[in-house]
Short mmCIF file of C-alpha atoms in Angstrom, two decimals:
data_model
loop_
_atom_site.label_atom_id
_atom_site.label_comp_id
_atom_site.label_asym_id
_atom_site.label_seq_id
_atom_site.Cartn_x
_atom_site.Cartn_y
_atom_site.Cartn_z
CA MET A 1 11.96 0.11 -16.44
CA PRO A 2 12.16 1.24 -12.77
CA TYR A 3 12.21 -1.32 -10.01
CA THR A 4 8.94 -1.81 -8.15
CA LEU A 5 7.77 -3.11 -4.79
CA ALA A 6 6.91 -6.32 -6.62
CA ASP A 7 10.63 -6.90 -7.31
CA VAL A 8 11.61 -7.07 -3.63
CA LEU A 9 10.39 -10.52 -2.56
CA PRO A 10 11.64 -12.39 -5.66
CA SER A 11 15.10 -10.93 -5.01
CA VAL A 12 14.81 -11.87 -1.33
CA ALA A 13 13.96 -15.43 -2.38
CA ALA A 14 17.06 -15.51 -4.59
CA SER A 15 19.25 -14.29 -1.73
CA LEU A 16 17.85 -17.11 0.41
CA GLY A 17 18.85 -19.73 -2.13
CA MET A 18 15.88 -20.06 -4.48
CA ASP A 19 16.44 -20.24 -8.23
CA VAL A 20 14.50 -17.10 -9.16
CA ASP A 21 15.32 -13.73 -10.69
CA ASN A 22 17.39 -11.48 -8.44
CA SER A 23 16.74 -8.20 -10.24
CA LEU A 24 17.78 -6.15 -7.20
CA GLY A 25 21.08 -8.02 -6.90
CA LEU A 26 20.73 -8.94 -3.23
CA ALA A 27 23.68 -10.82 -1.76
CA PRO A 28 23.22 -14.34 -0.34
CA ALA A 29 22.10 -14.30 3.29
CA ARG A 30 21.10 -16.70 6.03
CA ASP A 31 18.28 -14.39 7.18
CA VAL A 32 16.40 -11.52 5.54
CA VAL A 33 14.11 -9.02 7.26
CA VAL A 34 11.91 -6.69 5.21
CA LEU A 35 10.75 -3.74 7.34
CA LEU A 36 7.92 -1.76 5.77
CA ILE A 37 7.60 1.78 7.14
CA ASP A 38 4.09 2.85 6.20
CA GLY A 39 4.26 6.20 4.41
CA LEU A 40 8.03 6.32 3.85
CA GLY A 41 8.27 8.11 0.51
CA ALA A 42 11.56 8.43 -1.36
CA GLU A 43 11.08 12.12 -2.14
CA LEU A 44 10.14 12.91 1.46
CA LEU A 45 13.21 11.08 2.76
CA ALA A 46 15.49 12.83 0.27
CA ARG A 47 14.25 16.24 1.44
CA HIS A 48 14.88 15.36 5.09
CA ARG A 49 18.10 13.40 5.02
CA ASP A 50 19.35 15.63 7.86
CA ILE A 51 16.55 14.23 10.07
CA ALA A 52 17.16 10.64 8.91
CA PRO A 53 20.87 10.38 8.04
CA THR A 54 21.07 6.61 8.56
CA LEU A 55 18.14 5.82 6.29
CA ALA A 56 19.38 8.27 3.64
CA ALA A 57 22.93 6.90 3.70
CA HIS A 58 21.76 3.34 3.05
CA VAL A 59 19.36 3.97 0.15
CA THR A 60 20.34 1.59 -2.65
CA THR A 61 17.63 2.42 -5.19
CA THR A 62 14.18 3.92 -5.61
CA LEU A 63 11.13 1.73 -6.17
CA ASP A 64 7.77 2.45 -7.77
CA ALA A 65 5.05 1.48 -5.30
CA GLY A 66 2.57 1.15 -8.17
CA PHE A 67 -0.82 2.66 -8.80
CA PRO A 68 -2.80 3.46 -6.79
CA ALA A 69 -0.13 4.29 -4.21
CA THR A 70 -1.94 3.09 -1.12
CA THR A 71 -1.33 0.63 1.69
CA ALA A 72 -3.63 -2.25 0.74
CA VAL A 73 -2.21 -2.26 -2.78
CA GLY A 74 1.42 -1.82 -1.74
CA ILE A 75 1.45 -4.54 0.90
CA THR A 76 -0.22 -7.04 -1.42
CA SER A 77 2.11 -6.17 -4.31
CA LEU A 78 5.10 -6.63 -2.02
CA ALA A 79 3.90 -9.98 -0.67
CA LEU A 80 2.90 -11.41 -4.05
CA GLY A 81 5.69 -9.97 -6.13
CA ALA A 82 3.04 -8.72 -8.56
CA PRO A 83 1.10 -5.50 -9.30
CA CYS A 84 -2.56 -5.02 -8.51
CA ALA A 85 -3.66 -5.84 -12.06
CA THR A 86 -2.54 -9.36 -11.14
CA HIS A 87 -3.56 -9.69 -7.48
CA GLY A 88 -6.80 -7.71 -7.66
CA ILE A 89 -6.52 -5.53 -4.55
CA ILE A 90 -6.92 -2.45 -6.73
CA GLY A 91 -7.38 0.29 -4.14
CA TYR A 92 -8.23 1.43 -0.65
CA SER A 93 -11.84 0.58 -1.52
CA PHE A 94 -13.60 -0.70 -4.62
CA ALA A 95 -16.85 -2.34 -5.66
CA VAL A 96 -17.30 -6.11 -5.44
CA PRO A 97 -20.23 -8.38 -6.31
CA HIS A 98 -22.47 -8.91 -3.30
CA ALA A 99 -25.87 -10.61 -2.96
CA GLY A 100 -26.80 -10.15 -6.61
CA THR A 101 -25.66 -6.53 -6.74
CA SER A 102 -22.43 -4.85 -5.62
CA ARG A 103 -21.17 -3.00 -2.57
CA VAL A 104 -18.16 -0.89 -1.74
CA PHE A 105 -15.48 -3.00 -0.08
CA ASN A 106 -12.73 -1.44 2.05
CA ALA A 107 -9.70 -3.68 1.47
CA LEU A 108 -7.54 -2.09 4.15
CA ARG A 109 -10.06 -2.63 6.96
CA TRP A 110 -11.82 -5.59 5.28
CA ARG A 111 -15.23 -4.01 5.78
CA LEU A 112 -18.26 -3.30 3.64
CA ASP A 113 -19.53 0.18 2.72
CA SER A 114 -16.88 2.16 4.63
CA ALA A 115 -13.88 1.87 6.96
CA THR A 116 -16.31 1.50 9.87
CA GLY A 117 -18.94 -0.63 8.12
CA PRO A 118 -19.83 -4.29 8.71
CA ASP A 119 -16.96 -6.77 8.95
CA ALA A 120 -16.56 -8.58 5.63
CA LEU A 121 -14.44 -11.58 6.68
CA ALA A 122 -17.32 -14.06 6.58
CA GLU A 123 -18.95 -12.78 3.39
CA LEU A 124 -15.69 -12.05 1.52
CA PRO A 125 -13.09 -14.60 2.63
CA PRO A 126 -9.63 -13.15 1.92
CA GLU A 127 -8.51 -16.29 0.14
CA ASP A 128 -11.40 -15.82 -2.33
CA VAL A 129 -10.88 -12.10 -2.88
CA GLN A 130 -7.15 -12.63 -3.55
CA ARG A 131 -6.57 -16.12 -4.94
CA ARG A 132 -2.93 -16.07 -5.98
CA ALA A 133 -0.04 -17.59 -4.03
CA SER A 134 2.35 -15.22 -2.27
CA ARG A 135 6.12 -15.22 -2.50
CA ILE A 136 6.16 -15.89 1.24
CA GLN A 137 4.36 -19.16 0.60
CA ASP A 138 7.14 -19.98 -1.85
CA LEU A 139 9.74 -19.24 0.82
CA ALA A 140 7.98 -21.48 3.34
CA ALA A 141 7.74 -24.29 0.78
CA HIS A 142 11.47 -23.91 0.20
CA GLY A 143 12.21 -24.53 3.89
CA VAL A 144 12.59 -20.91 5.02
CA ASP A 145 11.32 -20.23 8.55
CA VAL A 146 8.76 -17.41 8.26
CA HIS A 147 8.27 -14.72 10.93
CA TYR A 148 6.06 -11.63 11.24
CA VAL A 149 6.87 -8.59 13.37
CA ILE A 150 3.51 -6.85 13.23
CA PRO A 151 0.83 -5.25 15.42
CA GLU A 152 -1.43 -7.77 17.09
CA TYR A 153 -4.49 -6.54 15.18
CA GLN A 154 -2.85 -7.56 11.90
CA ARG A 155 -2.27 -11.18 12.95
CA ASP A 156 -5.52 -12.51 11.47
CA SER A 157 -6.76 -9.47 9.56
CA GLY A 158 -8.34 -9.84 6.15
CA LEU A 159 -5.52 -8.01 4.40
CA THR A 160 -2.85 -10.13 6.13
CA ARG A 161 -4.63 -13.31 5.10
CA ALA A 162 -5.15 -12.10 1.53
CA ALA A 163 -1.60 -10.87 0.98
CA PHE A 164 0.74 -13.16 2.91
CA ARG A 165 -1.16 -16.46 2.93
CA ALA A 166 1.55 -18.27 4.90
CA ALA A 167 1.68 -19.22 8.56
CA GLY A 168 4.63 -18.06 10.62
CA THR A 169 5.87 -17.07 14.05
CA VAL A 170 4.32 -13.76 15.10
CA HIS A 171 6.25 -11.26 17.22
CA PRO A 172 3.62 -8.70 18.29
CA ALA A 173 4.96 -5.19 17.80
CA ALA A 174 2.88 -2.13 18.62
CA ASP A 175 5.71 0.41 18.78
CA LEU A 176 9.26 0.94 17.54
CA ASP A 177 10.87 -0.70 20.56
CA GLN A 178 8.83 -3.85 19.96
CA VAL A 179 9.60 -3.78 16.23
CA ARG A 180 13.31 -3.57 17.03
CA ALA A 181 13.04 -6.36 19.61
CA GLY A 182 11.11 -8.59 17.21
CA ILE A 183 13.66 -8.15 14.43
CA ARG A 184 16.51 -8.89 16.83
CA ALA A 185 14.73 -12.05 17.98
CA VAL A 186 14.42 -13.26 14.40
CA ALA A 187 18.11 -12.70 13.62
CA ARG A 188 19.56 -14.04 16.86
CA HIS A 189 19.99 -17.75 16.28
CA SER A 190 23.05 -19.88 15.90
CA GLY A 191 21.75 -22.43 13.43
CA THR A 192 22.20 -22.52 9.69
CA GLY A 193 18.47 -22.59 8.96
CA ARG A 194 17.25 -19.66 6.91
CA ARG A 195 14.71 -17.17 8.23
CA PHE A 196 12.55 -14.51 6.61
CA ALA A 197 10.66 -11.84 8.51
CA TYR A 198 8.18 -9.21 7.42
CA ALA A 199 8.04 -6.30 9.86
CA TYR A 200 5.69 -3.31 9.82
CA PHE A 201 5.52 0.11 11.47
CA ALA A 202 2.55 2.45 11.01
CA ASP A 203 3.24 5.66 12.93
CA LEU A 204 4.86 7.67 10.13
CA ASP A 205 1.75 7.23 8.00
CA VAL A 206 -0.51 8.12 10.93
CA ALA A 207 1.44 11.31 11.66
CA GLY A 208 1.31 12.28 7.99
CA HIS A 209 -2.43 11.79 7.72
CA LEU A 210 -3.23 13.67 10.93
CA HIS A 211 -0.64 16.46 10.87
CA GLY A 212 0.62 16.43 7.30
CA PRO A 213 3.84 15.02 5.85
CA GLU A 214 6.88 17.11 6.81
CA SER A 215 5.03 18.53 9.82
CA PRO A 216 6.96 18.68 13.14
CA GLU A 217 5.03 15.62 14.32
CA TRP A 218 5.89 13.68 11.16
CA LEU A 219 9.56 14.68 11.38
CA ARG A 220 9.75 13.45 14.98
CA VAL A 221 8.52 10.01 13.94
CA LEU A 222 10.98 9.94 11.04
CA ALA A 223 13.83 10.77 13.44
CA ASP A 224 12.69 7.97 15.78
CA VAL A 225 12.62 5.48 12.90
CA ASP A 226 16.11 6.54 11.86
CA SER A 227 17.43 6.04 15.39
CA ALA A 228 15.85 2.58 15.63
CA VAL A 229 17.33 1.56 12.28
CA ALA A 230 20.77 2.84 13.33
CA ASP A 231 20.56 0.60 16.39
CA LEU A 232 19.53 -2.39 14.28
CA LEU A 233 22.39 -1.89 11.85
CA THR A 234 24.75 -2.06 14.82
CA ASP A 235 23.05 -5.00 16.50
CA LEU A 236 22.13 -7.38 13.70
CA PRO A 237 24.59 -10.18 12.86
CA ALA A 238 26.36 -10.17 9.52
CA GLU A 239 24.29 -13.18 8.44
CA CYS A 240 21.11 -11.05 8.41
CA THR A 241 20.17 -8.61 5.66
CA LEU A 242 17.80 -5.83 6.69
CA LEU A 243 15.76 -4.24 3.90
CA ILE A 244 13.58 -1.19 4.57
CA THR A 245 11.01 0.28 2.23
CA GLY A 246 7.62 2.01 2.18
CA ASP A 247 4.24 1.31 0.64
CA HIS A 248 3.71 4.90 -0.57
CA GLY A 249 4.71 8.48 0.13
CA MET A 250 2.30 11.36 0.80
CA ILE A 251 1.26 14.89 -0.15
CA HIS A 252 -0.18 17.69 1.99
CA ALA A 253 -3.60 18.59 0.58
CA ASP A 254 -4.25 22.23 -0.21
CA THR A 255 -7.36 22.04 -2.43
CA VAL A 256 -10.42 20.16 -1.14
CA VAL A 257 -13.17 19.19 -3.60
CA ASP A 258 -16.33 18.00 -1.81
CA LEU A 259 -17.93 15.46 -4.14
CA ASP A 260 -20.98 15.19 -1.88
CA ALA A 261 -21.73 18.88 -2.49
CA ARG A 262 -21.86 18.39 -6.27
CA PRO A 263 -25.07 16.40 -6.91
CA HIS A 264 -24.78 16.77 -10.69
CA LEU A 265 -21.67 14.55 -10.54
CA HIS A 266 -23.80 11.71 -9.18
CA ARG A 267 -26.35 11.55 -12.00
CA GLY A 268 -26.07 8.10 -13.53
CA VAL A 269 -23.58 7.06 -10.83
CA ARG A 270 -24.29 4.03 -8.65
CA THR A 271 -21.47 4.58 -6.16
CA VAL A 272 -18.06 6.19 -5.69
CA ALA A 273 -15.16 4.29 -4.06
CA GLY A 274 -11.37 4.58 -3.82
CA GLU A 275 -9.86 7.36 -1.73
CA ALA A 276 -9.42 11.10 -1.88
CA ARG A 277 -6.59 11.01 -4.44
CA VAL A 278 -8.02 8.25 -6.68
CA ARG A 279 -11.75 7.81 -7.17
CA HIS A 280 -13.44 4.80 -8.78
CA ILE A 281 -16.82 5.83 -10.20
CA TYR A 282 -19.31 3.03 -10.87
CA LEU A 283 -22.27 3.62 -13.18
CA GLU A 284 -25.91 2.66 -12.86
CA ASN A 285 -25.72 1.40 -16.44
CA ALA A 286 -23.19 1.56 -19.26
CA SER A 287 -25.27 4.01 -21.27
CA ALA A 288 -24.42 6.75 -18.74
CA ARG A 289 -20.68 6.50 -19.41
CA SER A 290 -20.28 9.39 -21.85
CA ASP A 291 -22.42 11.77 -19.78
CA VAL A 292 -20.65 10.91 -16.53
CA LEU A 293 -17.22 11.16 -18.13
CA ALA A 294 -18.09 14.56 -19.58
CA ALA A 295 -19.54 15.89 -16.32
CA TRP A 296 -16.59 14.79 -14.19
CA THR A 297 -14.05 15.95 -16.76
CA GLU A 298 -15.60 19.41 -16.99
CA GLU A 299 -16.12 19.87 -13.25
CA LEU A 300 -12.66 18.63 -12.24
CA SER A 301 -10.67 19.97 -15.20
CA THR A 302 -8.25 21.95 -13.02
CA VAL A 303 -7.77 19.38 -10.25
CA ALA A 304 -7.99 15.87 -11.70
CA THR A 305 -7.45 13.64 -14.71
CA VAL A 306 -10.61 11.70 -15.58
CA VAL A 307 -10.49 8.60 -17.79
CA THR A 308 -12.50 5.49 -18.57
CA ARG A 309 -11.66 2.07 -17.23
CA GLU A 310 -10.68 1.01 -20.74
CA GLN A 311 -8.15 3.81 -21.10
CA ALA A 312 -6.58 3.09 -17.70
CA VAL A 313 -6.26 -0.61 -18.54
CA GLU A 314 -4.89 0.04 -22.03
CA GLU A 315 -2.31 2.43 -20.60
CA HIS A 316 -1.34 -0.15 -17.95
CA TRP A 317 -2.05 2.07 -14.95
CA PHE A 318 -2.55 -0.99 -12.73
CA GLY A 319 0.37 -3.05 -14.03
CA PRO A 320 2.12 -4.16 -17.22
CA THR A 321 -0.25 -7.04 -17.95
CA SER A 322 -3.99 -6.75 -18.48
CA PRO A 323 -6.17 -7.75 -15.51
CA ASP A 324 -8.49 -10.73 -15.81
CA PRO A 325 -12.28 -10.13 -16.00
CA VAL A 326 -12.77 -10.42 -12.23
CA VAL A 327 -10.14 -7.79 -11.49
CA THR A 328 -11.26 -5.59 -14.39
CA ALA A 329 -14.79 -5.46 -12.97
CA ARG A 330 -13.42 -4.05 -9.71
CA ILE A 331 -12.01 -0.99 -11.48
CA GLY A 332 -14.38 1.96 -11.73
CA ASP A 333 -16.19 2.53 -15.02
CA VAL A 334 -14.66 6.00 -14.76
CA ILE A 335 -11.55 6.92 -12.74
CA ALA A 336 -10.71 10.38 -11.40
CA VAL A 337 -7.10 10.88 -10.32
CA ALA A 338 -6.38 14.05 -8.36
CA GLU A 339 -3.52 16.23 -9.58
CA HIS A 340 -1.21 18.64 -7.79
CA ARG A 341 -2.33 18.70 -4.13
CA ALA A 342 -6.08 18.38 -4.60
CA VAL A 343 -8.27 15.82 -2.83
CA LEU A 344 -11.70 14.54 -3.87
CA VAL A 345 -13.53 13.92 -0.60
CA CYS A 346 -16.80 12.19 0.29
CA PRO A 347 -17.47 13.40 3.86
CA ALA A 348 -20.81 11.62 4.29
CA ARG A 349 -19.30 8.15 4.05
CA GLU A 350 -15.68 9.03 4.87
CA PRO A 351 -15.74 11.67 7.62
CA LEU A 352 -12.36 10.75 9.11
CA GLU A 353 -10.57 10.36 5.79
CA SER A 354 -12.03 13.63 4.50
CA ALA A 355 -10.63 15.56 7.48
CA MET A 356 -7.06 14.32 7.01
CA LEU A 357 -4.27 16.70 6.02
CA GLY A 358 -1.99 14.13 4.38
CA HIS A 359 -3.11 11.92 1.47
CA HIS A 360 -1.70 9.49 -1.08
CA GLY A 361 -2.74 7.24 -3.94
CA ALA A 362 -2.13 9.30 -7.07
CA ARG A 363 0.75 9.52 -9.51
CA THR A 364 3.01 12.27 -8.17
CA ALA A 365 6.58 11.33 -7.29
CA ASP A 366 5.91 12.25 -3.66
CA GLU A 367 3.24 9.52 -3.55
CA HIS A 368 4.39 6.59 -5.65
CA LEU A 369 8.18 6.55 -5.20
CA VAL A 370 9.58 4.73 -2.17
CA PRO A 371 13.18 4.01 -1.15
CA LEU A 372 14.86 0.64 -0.85
CA ILE A 373 17.26 0.81 2.06
CA ALA A 374 19.66 -2.08 2.67
CA SER A 375 22.01 -2.98 5.49
CA ARG A 376 24.46 -4.46 2.98
#
């Protein structure tokens, strides 16, 4: 079995003195910082080790980010030490019960209907959407001083509240210099008290979406990240372990399938959620399942794998254990997973996402494999 993002925090807890499984074999440390570089895929890094020699030289293993390989899922799986079948954040967007019916819920932005729809914090409290304790809560209960080196907008966001669930000292960090300064501030103390910090940097993902992974713009950000990490490896005290990973990789789309332009795919369909590489299709009623499955399978035969919810759950796409009924209901009645470099876009509701060059979520190695990079 490959290691996953969900293995990182339990091993961190073990290195900080807790009696839990240390599957990654992390050495004991006074402080541990986990830096998540959004969009840092293992395959992408391996192809560009000349651009990022420091990162490449310190890769200790490769992790599976899980399915779907997307930020809301990856961050929650990391924080909880569990896959999405357990924590229930099963995609970029998915259907949730709402006012006697259901609506599409964007878990990354914590909004209803779309990434720019109404704020959902009041109607869908994060602690209700994701009810399980995080591994960071365990660390805090064990006396570890918790810190966050994150952009200011993430301080009280729905996803932060749902995934991390533990108070801590926030070091606002909007750019690489501030990320580096925040991590240094966490590690620079003379006491024996243990500290844990979660740090986050978004620009690699942004460059990949806008310009494509491996574009000149993306490579410049990767080089900047490598330089910042090289500085940190020089600056951080020996008592601090720095771990770096990603939440997903990325592919450059070359085949665009406009789902809005195919009205026959929407017969019997209540709504379509997910993202361009993984679509959750929700039915008006269960009797439409065979017709919808047949229509989507035939139409997308060269660009996607189309399965029922039951098949995806039985084959453990979302994690090794079966989801409970609440989580199961969030999964589409039918799921379409793009293959190769195809994307399944819905421009009417997702104009910005549909125009992106870089995408992720599906099951290619470029998307779901991420590196684990360690200072020691």
